[in-house]
Amino acid sequence: MKFFKVTSLENTIEIVKDNLNNKIISSCIVPLRDSLGCMLSEDILSPEVSPLYNRSTVDGYAVRVQDVGASTQSIPSFLKVVGNVKMGEKPDFTLKSGEAAYVATGAMIPEGASGVVMVEHIDVLKDSIAVYTPIGNNENIILKGEEIQVGQVVAKKGDIIDTIKISILAGLGIANVPIYNKIRIAIISTGDELVDPSEKAENGKIRDINTDMLISFAKTYGFDIAYNTRIKDNLETLKQEIEKAVDIADVILLSGGSSIGVRDFTNEALETLGEILLHGVAIKPGKPTCLAKVKGKLVYGLPGNPFAALLVFKELCCDVIYNMRGYTLKPKTYAFVKTNFHSTPGRTTLQPVSIKVEDNKIYAEPLFLKSSHLATMLKADGYIKINANSEGVYSDTLLPVYDFYPGR
Ligand code: AMP
Ligand code: MG
């Protein structure tokens, strides 16, 4: 009889880090417009201040604030209108005492002006305006450099580029950005019982979930799919497919067959083609995980159970790569555990939970759903991690809840 010699989650992560090839941290420059969802490989420092000029935040009249200091509803101040600052143009005059100039929202403030009175607080007369309210110094003006300084970090290495970041970078004139290269993933699903999702599953057959699941999950993390296939439990075919995959992908995922049953060929195939780094990880779910290096590429033998395969892929591949690239994994939320429950001592338990809000308090309710992975996936909002040296968790303990997907 064979047994697993399990490696702790922490040690497994170190082994993964040591064996991922340098491609993981290689980078390139792409146009900002094509960078959505990519990960920045360097901090981005602002090359200029923002805003570049003193600008109006309202539609109104630029004035010298001392000229309107005594304005009231019954005794307005009268100012001569000497100009109209056009959008995108620099005013070619300096405002003197007793003068005002029209400025639209975003227009440049003329020299000499120290505030803007909103159009709502004035009456327009022939060549002048009546101002009915005093204003403070720099009121309704955003000053040059008020938002962003030169050299300020506006986006960090490891940040995923989203719409907000694209907007900020576009505004600062950063039209090209350094990003990490895409990682190419190959997926080989194995199992005599598997049929395509488009086929009928009869007589003991089941539909292949993992191929589509792993493809979509890898894409969510910004990885490219270099290759995917589904094969029967056959040692020779498996070996051929692994050899093909290591030539075209950076990371290879084998789904199913990683355990120690008679139809589990992952370990044997990897042993013949390369070097087994470990077989058996002290996590639940995901114990029958195998890691190997073949032709310089890291190969994951993932468990066949879809939920286990997903969590192992996330924890031991996606998150490790993100971490190596400087991404800070943040929990989705913190929540109070709803009920006492036991974990498995000696193994880090990844416990799926559903999140509920009751009496203004966020709760994480553990989902105990046999091996029914579909039901778990339907209901889980995330998962909590219970340390290998703990025996369980008491209700009302506040714990981080991790999302299945990377956050911002
Ligand atoms: P294995 O790791 O090959 O022993 O498979 C463990 C369990 O996961 C078995 O019940 C398999 O039928 C199931 N399984 C394996 N591969 C897949 C797959 N691609 N899609 C859905 N279920 C799978
Ligand atoms: Mg199998």
Short mmCIF file of C-alpha atoms and ligand atoms in Angstrom, two decimals:
data_model
loop_
_atom_site.label_atom_id
_atom_site.label_comp_id
_atom_site.label_asym_id
_atom_site.label_seq_id
_atom_site.Cartn_x
_atom_site.Cartn_y
_atom_site.Cartn_z
CA MET A 1 0.00 0.00 0.00
CA LYS A 2 1.25 3.52 -0.85
CA PHE A 3 0.93 6.56 1.40
CA PHE A 4 1.43 10.26 0.78
CA LYS A 5 4.34 11.93 2.45
CA VAL A 6 2.66 15.31 2.72
CA THR A 7 4.46 18.66 2.54
CA SER A 8 3.09 21.63 4.47
CA LEU A 9 1.35 24.41 2.55
CA GLU A 10 4.10 26.88 3.50
CA ASN A 11 6.91 24.60 2.30
CA THR A 12 5.00 23.78 -0.87
CA ILE A 13 4.75 27.48 -1.68
CA GLU A 14 8.51 27.85 -1.22
CA ILE A 15 9.10 24.90 -3.56
CA VAL A 16 6.78 26.46 -6.14
CA LYS A 17 8.65 29.80 -5.90
CA ASP A 18 12.01 28.09 -6.33
CA ASN A 19 10.86 26.20 -9.40
CA LEU A 20 8.79 28.67 -11.40
CA ASN A 21 10.95 29.87 -14.25
CA ASN A 22 12.08 33.46 -14.79
CA LYS A 23 9.32 34.13 -17.27
CA ILE A 24 7.09 34.72 -14.25
CA ILE A 25 8.81 38.02 -13.52
CA SER A 26 9.73 39.10 -17.05
CA SER A 27 8.06 42.23 -18.36
CA CYS A 28 7.34 44.31 -21.45
CA ILE A 29 5.86 47.69 -22.39
CA VAL A 30 2.35 47.93 -23.85
CA PRO A 31 0.12 50.84 -24.87
CA LEU A 32 -2.02 51.97 -21.95
CA ARG A 33 -5.11 51.32 -24.05
CA ASP A 34 -4.27 47.60 -24.30
CA SER A 35 -3.31 47.14 -20.66
CA LEU A 36 -6.67 46.45 -18.98
CA GLY A 37 -6.35 43.48 -16.60
CA CYS A 38 -2.55 43.33 -16.88
CA MET A 39 -0.28 43.61 -13.86
CA LEU A 40 2.16 46.50 -13.53
CA SER A 41 5.77 45.38 -13.30
CA GLU A 42 7.06 48.71 -11.92
CA ASP A 43 5.81 51.56 -9.77
CA ILE A 44 4.53 54.43 -11.90
CA LEU A 45 5.66 57.87 -10.77
CA SER A 46 3.89 60.96 -11.97
CA PRO A 47 6.04 62.90 -14.47
CA GLU A 48 4.13 66.12 -13.80
CA VAL A 49 1.87 67.88 -11.35
CA SER A 50 -1.88 67.74 -11.57
CA PRO A 51 -3.64 69.92 -12.32
CA LEU A 52 -1.14 71.67 -14.55
CA TYR A 53 -2.80 75.07 -14.03
CA ASN A 54 -5.07 76.75 -11.53
CA ARG A 55 -8.51 75.78 -12.82
CA SER A 56 -12.09 76.65 -12.00
CA THR A 57 -14.27 73.93 -10.46
CA VAL A 58 -17.52 75.73 -11.37
CA ASP A 59 -19.09 77.87 -14.08
CA GLY A 60 -18.70 81.41 -12.77
CA TYR A 61 -16.70 84.61 -12.66
CA ALA A 62 -13.08 84.85 -11.58
CA VAL A 63 -12.64 87.77 -9.18
CA ARG A 64 -10.28 89.21 -6.60
CA VAL A 65 -11.92 88.02 -3.37
CA GLN A 66 -11.33 91.33 -1.55
CA ASP A 67 -13.54 93.02 -4.20
CA VAL A 68 -16.58 90.95 -3.16
CA GLY A 69 -15.90 90.72 0.58
CA ALA A 70 -18.76 93.06 1.52
CA SER A 71 -21.38 91.64 -0.90
CA THR A 72 -24.86 90.86 0.44
CA GLN A 73 -28.23 90.08 -1.11
CA SER A 74 -29.35 93.69 -0.63
CA ILE A 75 -26.02 95.43 -1.35
CA PRO A 76 -24.18 93.55 -4.11
CA SER A 77 -20.68 94.38 -5.34
CA PHE A 78 -20.43 95.55 -8.95
CA LEU A 79 -17.50 94.38 -11.07
CA LYS A 80 -16.56 95.15 -14.66
CA VAL A 81 -16.41 92.09 -16.93
CA VAL A 82 -13.09 92.26 -18.78
CA GLY A 83 -12.86 88.83 -20.34
CA ASN A 84 -14.18 85.36 -21.09
CA VAL A 85 -11.64 82.60 -20.64
CA LYS A 86 -12.17 80.06 -23.40
CA MET A 87 -11.75 76.35 -22.65
CA GLY A 88 -8.31 75.11 -23.58
CA GLU A 89 -6.90 78.63 -23.86
CA LYS A 90 -4.60 80.66 -21.69
CA PRO A 91 -6.07 84.04 -20.58
CA ASP A 92 -4.02 86.87 -22.08
CA PHE A 93 -4.87 89.42 -19.39
CA THR A 94 -4.31 89.99 -15.69
CA LEU A 95 -7.34 90.67 -13.53
CA LYS A 96 -7.18 94.00 -11.72
CA SER A 97 -9.14 95.35 -8.80
CA GLY A 98 -12.82 95.89 -9.68
CA GLU A 99 -12.71 93.40 -12.58
CA ALA A 100 -14.19 89.95 -13.26
CA ALA A 101 -13.84 87.39 -16.07
CA TYR A 102 -16.10 84.52 -17.07
CA VAL A 103 -14.64 81.02 -16.52
CA ALA A 104 -16.34 77.72 -17.32
CA THR A 105 -15.71 74.59 -15.24
CA GLY A 106 -12.13 73.47 -15.90
CA ALA A 107 -11.03 76.76 -17.50
CA MET A 108 -7.71 78.33 -16.56
CA ILE A 109 -7.88 81.04 -13.89
CA PRO A 110 -6.47 84.40 -15.07
CA GLU A 111 -3.51 85.94 -13.24
CA GLY A 112 -4.64 88.23 -10.44
CA ALA A 113 -7.87 86.33 -9.64
CA SER A 114 -8.14 84.66 -6.22
CA GLY A 115 -11.59 83.03 -6.33
CA VAL A 116 -14.56 82.18 -8.54
CA VAL A 117 -18.15 83.25 -7.80
CA MET A 118 -20.68 80.74 -9.11
CA VAL A 119 -23.07 82.01 -11.79
CA GLU A 120 -25.92 81.24 -9.37
CA HIS A 121 -24.73 84.07 -7.10
CA ILE A 122 -24.53 86.87 -9.62
CA ASP A 123 -26.64 88.90 -12.01
CA VAL A 124 -25.23 89.66 -15.42
CA LEU A 125 -25.69 93.31 -16.38
CA LYS A 126 -24.54 94.97 -19.62
CA ASP A 127 -20.73 95.13 -19.18
CA SER A 128 -20.63 94.21 -15.53
CA ILE A 129 -21.91 91.75 -12.93
CA ALA A 130 -23.61 92.17 -9.58
CA VAL A 131 -22.19 89.75 -6.97
CA TYR A 132 -24.47 88.87 -4.06
CA THR A 133 -22.15 86.82 -1.88
CA PRO A 134 -18.61 87.04 -0.52
CA ILE A 135 -16.24 84.14 -1.22
CA GLY A 136 -13.15 82.77 0.49
CA ASN A 137 -9.62 82.82 -0.83
CA ASN A 138 -9.19 80.25 -3.66
CA GLU A 139 -12.86 79.29 -3.40
CA ASN A 140 -13.95 77.21 -6.42
CA ILE A 141 -10.37 77.01 -7.66
CA ILE A 142 -8.30 73.84 -7.83
CA LEU A 143 -4.69 74.91 -7.53
CA LYS A 144 -1.82 73.77 -9.71
CA GLY A 145 -0.29 70.60 -8.22
CA GLU A 146 -3.02 70.23 -5.61
CA GLU A 147 -3.93 66.65 -6.60
CA ILE A 148 -0.66 65.03 -7.65
CA GLN A 149 2.98 66.02 -7.25
CA VAL A 150 5.90 65.23 -9.55
CA GLY A 151 7.40 61.86 -8.55
CA GLN A 152 4.33 60.75 -6.60
CA VAL A 153 3.59 57.01 -6.92
CA VAL A 154 0.27 56.87 -8.74
CA ALA A 155 0.19 53.11 -9.40
CA LYS A 156 2.21 50.37 -7.77
CA LYS A 157 4.12 47.38 -9.04
CA GLY A 158 1.75 44.44 -8.73
CA ASP A 159 -1.38 46.54 -9.28
CA ILE A 160 -3.90 45.12 -11.72
CA ILE A 161 -4.66 47.79 -14.28
CA ASP A 162 -8.32 48.72 -14.12
CA THR A 163 -10.43 51.53 -15.53
CA ILE A 164 -9.61 53.92 -12.68
CA LYS A 165 -5.84 53.39 -13.07
CA ILE A 166 -6.11 53.79 -16.83
CA SER A 167 -7.92 57.11 -16.29
CA ILE A 168 -5.26 58.41 -13.89
CA LEU A 169 -2.38 57.38 -16.14
CA ALA A 170 -4.06 58.83 -19.23
CA GLY A 171 -4.53 62.13 -17.39
CA LEU A 172 -0.84 62.25 -16.54
CA GLY A 173 0.29 61.56 -20.10
CA ILE A 174 1.47 58.01 -19.47
CA ALA A 175 0.50 56.36 -22.74
CA ASN A 176 2.64 53.21 -22.38
CA VAL A 177 2.98 51.03 -19.31
CA PRO A 178 5.38 48.31 -18.11
CA ILE A 179 3.53 45.06 -17.44
CA TYR A 180 4.44 41.49 -16.64
CA ASN A 181 4.43 39.14 -19.58
CA LYS A 182 1.44 36.87 -19.96
CA ILE A 183 1.99 33.38 -18.61
CA ARG A 184 1.07 30.54 -20.91
CA ILE A 185 -0.81 27.68 -19.28
CA ALA A 186 -1.40 24.19 -20.66
CA ILE A 187 -4.25 22.09 -19.30
CA ILE A 188 -4.47 18.31 -19.64
CA SER A 189 -7.60 16.78 -18.13
CA THR A 190 -7.50 13.05 -17.52
CA GLY A 191 -10.17 10.49 -16.68
CA ASP A 192 -11.83 7.51 -18.38
CA GLU A 193 -15.15 8.79 -17.03
CA LEU A 194 -15.01 12.23 -18.66
CA VAL A 195 -17.10 13.43 -21.58
CA ASP A 196 -17.29 16.88 -23.12
CA PRO A 197 -19.84 19.35 -21.65
CA SER A 198 -21.61 19.20 -25.03
CA GLU A 199 -22.13 15.43 -24.68
CA LYS A 200 -24.62 13.25 -22.78
CA ALA A 201 -23.19 11.78 -19.58
CA GLU A 202 -24.55 8.22 -19.22
CA ASN A 203 -23.54 4.93 -17.64
CA GLY A 204 -21.07 6.26 -15.12
CA LYS A 205 -19.69 9.01 -17.33
CA ILE A 206 -19.48 12.59 -16.03
CA ARG A 207 -18.98 15.86 -17.84
CA ASP A 208 -15.53 17.38 -17.78
CA ILE A 209 -15.78 20.44 -15.56
CA ASN A 210 -12.11 21.05 -14.93
CA THR A 211 -11.05 21.92 -18.46
CA ASP A 212 -13.45 24.84 -18.74
CA MET A 213 -13.04 25.75 -15.10
CA LEU A 214 -9.25 25.94 -15.27
CA ILE A 215 -9.26 27.76 -18.62
CA SER A 216 -11.60 30.43 -17.32
CA PHE A 217 -9.85 30.73 -13.98
CA ALA A 218 -6.46 31.12 -15.64
CA LYS A 219 -7.91 33.84 -17.87
CA THR A 220 -9.36 35.61 -14.84
CA TYR A 221 -5.82 35.83 -13.52
CA GLY A 222 -4.64 37.26 -16.85
CA PHE A 223 -2.88 34.11 -18.04
CA ASP A 224 -3.01 32.82 -21.61
CA ILE A 225 -4.09 29.31 -22.52
CA ALA A 226 -1.37 27.78 -24.68
CA TYR A 227 -2.91 24.34 -24.99
CA ASN A 228 -5.68 22.15 -23.63
CA THR A 229 -6.79 18.59 -24.13
CA ARG A 230 -8.75 15.80 -22.49
CA ILE A 231 -7.42 12.25 -22.43
CA LYS A 232 -8.22 8.81 -21.00
CA ASP A 233 -6.32 7.32 -18.07
CA ASN A 234 -3.45 6.01 -20.14
CA LEU A 235 0.20 6.34 -19.16
CA GLU A 236 1.62 6.57 -22.68
CA THR A 237 -0.89 9.17 -23.91
CA LEU A 238 -0.34 11.19 -20.75
CA LYS A 239 3.42 11.17 -21.26
CA GLN A 240 3.06 12.27 -24.88
CA GLU A 241 0.75 15.12 -23.92
CA ILE A 242 3.04 16.32 -21.13
CA GLU A 243 6.00 16.35 -23.52
CA LYS A 244 3.99 18.41 -25.99
CA ALA A 245 2.78 20.81 -23.29
CA VAL A 246 6.18 21.57 -21.72
CA ASP A 247 7.42 22.75 -25.11
CA ILE A 248 4.71 25.39 -25.51
CA ALA A 249 3.62 26.46 -22.02
CA ASP A 250 5.24 28.02 -18.96
CA VAL A 251 3.09 26.14 -16.46
CA ILE A 252 1.35 22.80 -17.06
CA LEU A 253 -1.77 21.67 -15.20
CA LEU A 254 -2.79 18.02 -15.14
CA SER A 255 -6.26 17.45 -13.77
CA GLY A 256 -7.15 14.10 -12.20
CA GLY A 257 -5.06 10.99 -11.71
CA SER A 258 -2.76 12.61 -9.16
CA SER A 259 -3.78 10.28 -6.33
CA ILE A 260 -2.37 6.81 -5.65
CA GLY A 261 -5.07 4.58 -7.15
CA VAL A 262 -4.54 1.98 -9.85
CA ARG A 263 -5.73 4.34 -12.60
CA ASP A 264 -3.68 7.31 -11.36
CA PHE A 265 -0.77 7.78 -13.74
CA THR A 266 0.28 11.36 -13.08
CA ASN A 267 3.08 10.56 -10.67
CA GLU A 268 4.49 7.76 -12.82
CA ALA A 269 4.41 9.84 -16.00
CA LEU A 270 6.12 12.79 -14.32
CA GLU A 271 8.70 10.55 -12.67
CA THR A 272 9.70 9.14 -16.07
CA LEU A 273 9.81 12.52 -17.81
CA GLY A 274 11.32 14.72 -15.12
CA GLU A 275 11.73 15.19 -11.40
CA ILE A 276 8.99 14.88 -8.78
CA LEU A 277 9.26 17.81 -6.36
CA LEU A 278 6.57 16.59 -4.00
CA HIS A 279 3.55 14.30 -3.88
CA GLY A 280 0.95 15.14 -1.25
CA VAL A 281 0.26 18.58 0.26
CA ALA A 282 -1.04 19.14 3.78
CA ILE A 283 -4.14 21.02 2.69
CA LYS A 284 -7.81 20.18 2.67
CA PRO A 285 -9.10 19.86 0.04
CA GLY A 286 -6.19 19.08 -2.26
CA LYS A 287 -4.05 16.50 -0.48
CA PRO A 288 -3.44 14.37 -3.60
CA THR A 289 -1.48 17.11 -5.35
CA CYS A 290 1.73 16.40 -7.16
CA LEU A 291 4.40 18.85 -8.30
CA ALA A 292 7.13 18.08 -10.79
CA LYS A 293 9.66 19.76 -13.02
CA VAL A 294 9.88 18.62 -16.62
CA LYS A 295 12.29 20.32 -19.03
CA GLY A 296 12.54 23.32 -16.74
CA LYS A 297 8.75 23.77 -16.53
CA LEU A 298 6.64 23.38 -13.42
CA VAL A 299 3.93 20.73 -13.78
CA TYR A 300 1.01 20.56 -11.34
CA GLY A 301 -0.79 17.28 -10.84
CA LEU A 302 -4.11 18.64 -9.58
CA PRO A 303 -6.75 16.55 -7.85
CA GLY A 304 -9.73 15.66 -10.06
CA ASN A 305 -12.37 16.99 -7.68
CA PRO A 306 -13.19 20.34 -9.28
CA PHE A 307 -13.38 22.39 -6.10
CA ALA A 308 -10.09 20.94 -4.87
CA ALA A 309 -8.46 21.53 -8.25
CA LEU A 310 -9.65 25.14 -8.24
CA LEU A 311 -8.33 25.90 -4.77
CA VAL A 312 -5.01 24.16 -5.36
CA PHE A 313 -4.52 25.99 -8.65
CA LYS A 314 -5.36 29.27 -6.94
CA GLU A 315 -3.29 28.82 -3.78
CA LEU A 316 -0.28 27.06 -5.24
CA CYS A 317 -0.03 28.66 -8.64
CA CYS A 318 -2.05 31.85 -9.27
CA ASP A 319 -1.53 33.45 -5.86
CA VAL A 320 2.15 32.47 -5.69
CA ILE A 321 2.81 34.04 -9.10
CA TYR A 322 0.91 37.18 -8.10
CA ASN A 323 2.84 37.32 -4.86
CA MET A 324 6.20 36.98 -6.67
CA ARG A 325 5.14 39.89 -8.86
CA GLY A 326 4.53 42.16 -5.89
CA TYR A 327 0.75 41.86 -5.73
CA THR A 328 -0.69 42.13 -2.25
CA LEU A 329 -3.46 39.63 -1.76
CA LYS A 330 -6.16 41.22 0.31
CA PRO A 331 -9.07 39.36 1.87
CA LYS A 332 -12.44 40.03 0.32
CA THR A 333 -13.77 40.91 3.76
CA TYR A 334 -13.48 39.99 7.42
CA ALA A 335 -16.35 38.05 8.93
CA PHE A 336 -17.40 36.42 12.19
CA VAL A 337 -17.57 32.63 11.95
CA LYS A 338 -21.18 31.60 12.38
CA THR A 339 -20.73 28.22 14.10
CA ASN A 340 -18.03 26.25 15.92
CA PHE A 341 -16.45 23.75 13.61
CA HIS A 342 -13.62 21.24 13.47
CA SER A 343 -10.83 21.39 10.94
CA THR A 344 -8.29 18.69 10.15
CA PRO A 345 -5.22 19.04 12.38
CA GLY A 346 -2.00 18.69 10.40
CA ARG A 347 -3.56 20.11 7.25
CA THR A 348 -4.37 23.71 6.37
CA THR A 349 -8.12 23.69 5.85
CA LEU A 350 -9.53 25.86 3.07
CA GLN A 351 -13.12 26.11 4.20
CA PRO A 352 -15.70 27.45 1.75
CA VAL A 353 -18.16 29.85 3.35
CA SER A 354 -21.20 31.84 2.43
CA ILE A 355 -21.35 35.42 3.68
CA LYS A 356 -24.41 36.73 5.46
CA VAL A 357 -25.22 40.04 7.09
CA GLU A 358 -27.34 39.85 10.24
CA ASP A 359 -27.93 42.74 12.66
CA ASN A 360 -25.27 44.81 10.87
CA LYS A 361 -22.66 42.11 11.45
CA ILE A 362 -20.94 40.15 8.67
CA TYR A 363 -20.96 36.39 9.21
CA ALA A 364 -19.12 33.59 7.42
CA GLU A 365 -21.15 30.42 7.44
CA PRO A 366 -19.08 27.29 6.73
CA LEU A 367 -20.48 25.10 3.95
CA PHE A 368 -20.22 21.40 4.64
CA LEU A 369 -21.31 19.79 1.45
CA LYS A 370 -19.84 16.27 1.18
CA SER A 371 -18.00 15.95 -2.10
CA SER A 372 -20.76 17.74 -3.96
CA HIS A 373 -18.53 20.35 -5.56
CA LEU A 374 -21.27 21.88 -7.70
CA ALA A 375 -23.44 22.66 -4.68
CA THR A 376 -20.43 24.13 -2.89
CA MET A 377 -19.58 26.31 -5.85
CA LEU A 378 -23.16 27.49 -6.12
CA LYS A 379 -23.23 28.68 -2.54
CA ALA A 380 -19.68 29.72 -1.65
CA ASP A 381 -18.83 33.42 -1.53
CA GLY A 382 -15.23 32.74 -0.60
CA TYR A 383 -13.19 30.66 1.81
CA ILE A 384 -11.42 30.95 5.11
CA LYS A 385 -8.05 29.41 5.98
CA ILE A 386 -7.57 27.43 9.14
CA ASN A 387 -4.04 26.82 10.28
CA ALA A 388 -2.66 23.29 10.15
CA ASN A 389 -1.89 23.31 13.88
CA SER A 390 -5.39 24.32 14.89
CA GLU A 391 -8.20 21.85 15.56
CA GLY A 392 -11.04 24.09 14.58
CA VAL A 393 -12.59 27.49 15.01
CA TYR A 394 -14.96 28.82 17.64
CA SER A 395 -18.04 30.69 16.52
CA ASP A 396 -17.75 34.49 16.57
CA THR A 397 -14.03 34.40 15.73
CA LEU A 398 -13.24 37.21 13.29
CA LEU A 399 -11.41 35.82 10.26
CA PRO A 400 -10.39 37.05 6.80
CA VAL A 401 -12.51 35.66 3.97
CA TYR A 402 -10.65 35.16 0.72
CA ASP A 403 -12.23 35.58 -2.66
CA PHE A 404 -11.72 33.04 -5.43
CA TYR A 405 -10.65 35.88 -7.70
CA PRO A 406 -7.97 38.52 -7.32
CA GLY A 407 -9.35 41.81 -6.04
CA ARG A 408 -8.11 45.32 -6.63
P1 AMP B 1 -9.16 11.70 -9.60
O1 AMP B 1 -8.33 12.79 -9.02
O2 AMP B 1 -8.82 11.41 -11.02
O3 AMP B 1 -9.12 10.49 -8.73
O4 AMP B 1 -10.64 12.22 -9.58
C1 AMP B 1 -11.32 12.56 -8.36
C2 AMP B 1 -12.77 12.84 -8.63
O5 AMP B 1 -12.88 13.99 -9.46
C3 AMP B 1 -13.49 11.75 -9.35
O6 AMP B 1 -14.79 11.65 -8.85
C4 AMP B 1 -13.51 12.22 -10.77
O7 AMP B 1 -14.57 11.69 -11.51
C5 AMP B 1 -13.63 13.70 -10.61
N1 AMP B 1 -13.04 14.39 -11.76
C6 AMP B 1 -11.83 14.15 -12.27
N2 AMP B 1 -11.59 14.93 -13.33
C7 AMP B 1 -12.70 15.70 -13.49
C8 AMP B 1 -13.08 16.70 -14.42
N3 AMP B 1 -12.26 17.10 -15.40
N4 AMP B 1 -14.30 17.25 -14.29
C9 AMP B 1 -15.13 16.87 -13.30
N5 AMP B 1 -14.82 15.94 -12.40
C10 AMP B 1 -13.63 15.34 -12.48
MG MG B 2 -9.23 9.93 -12.37
#
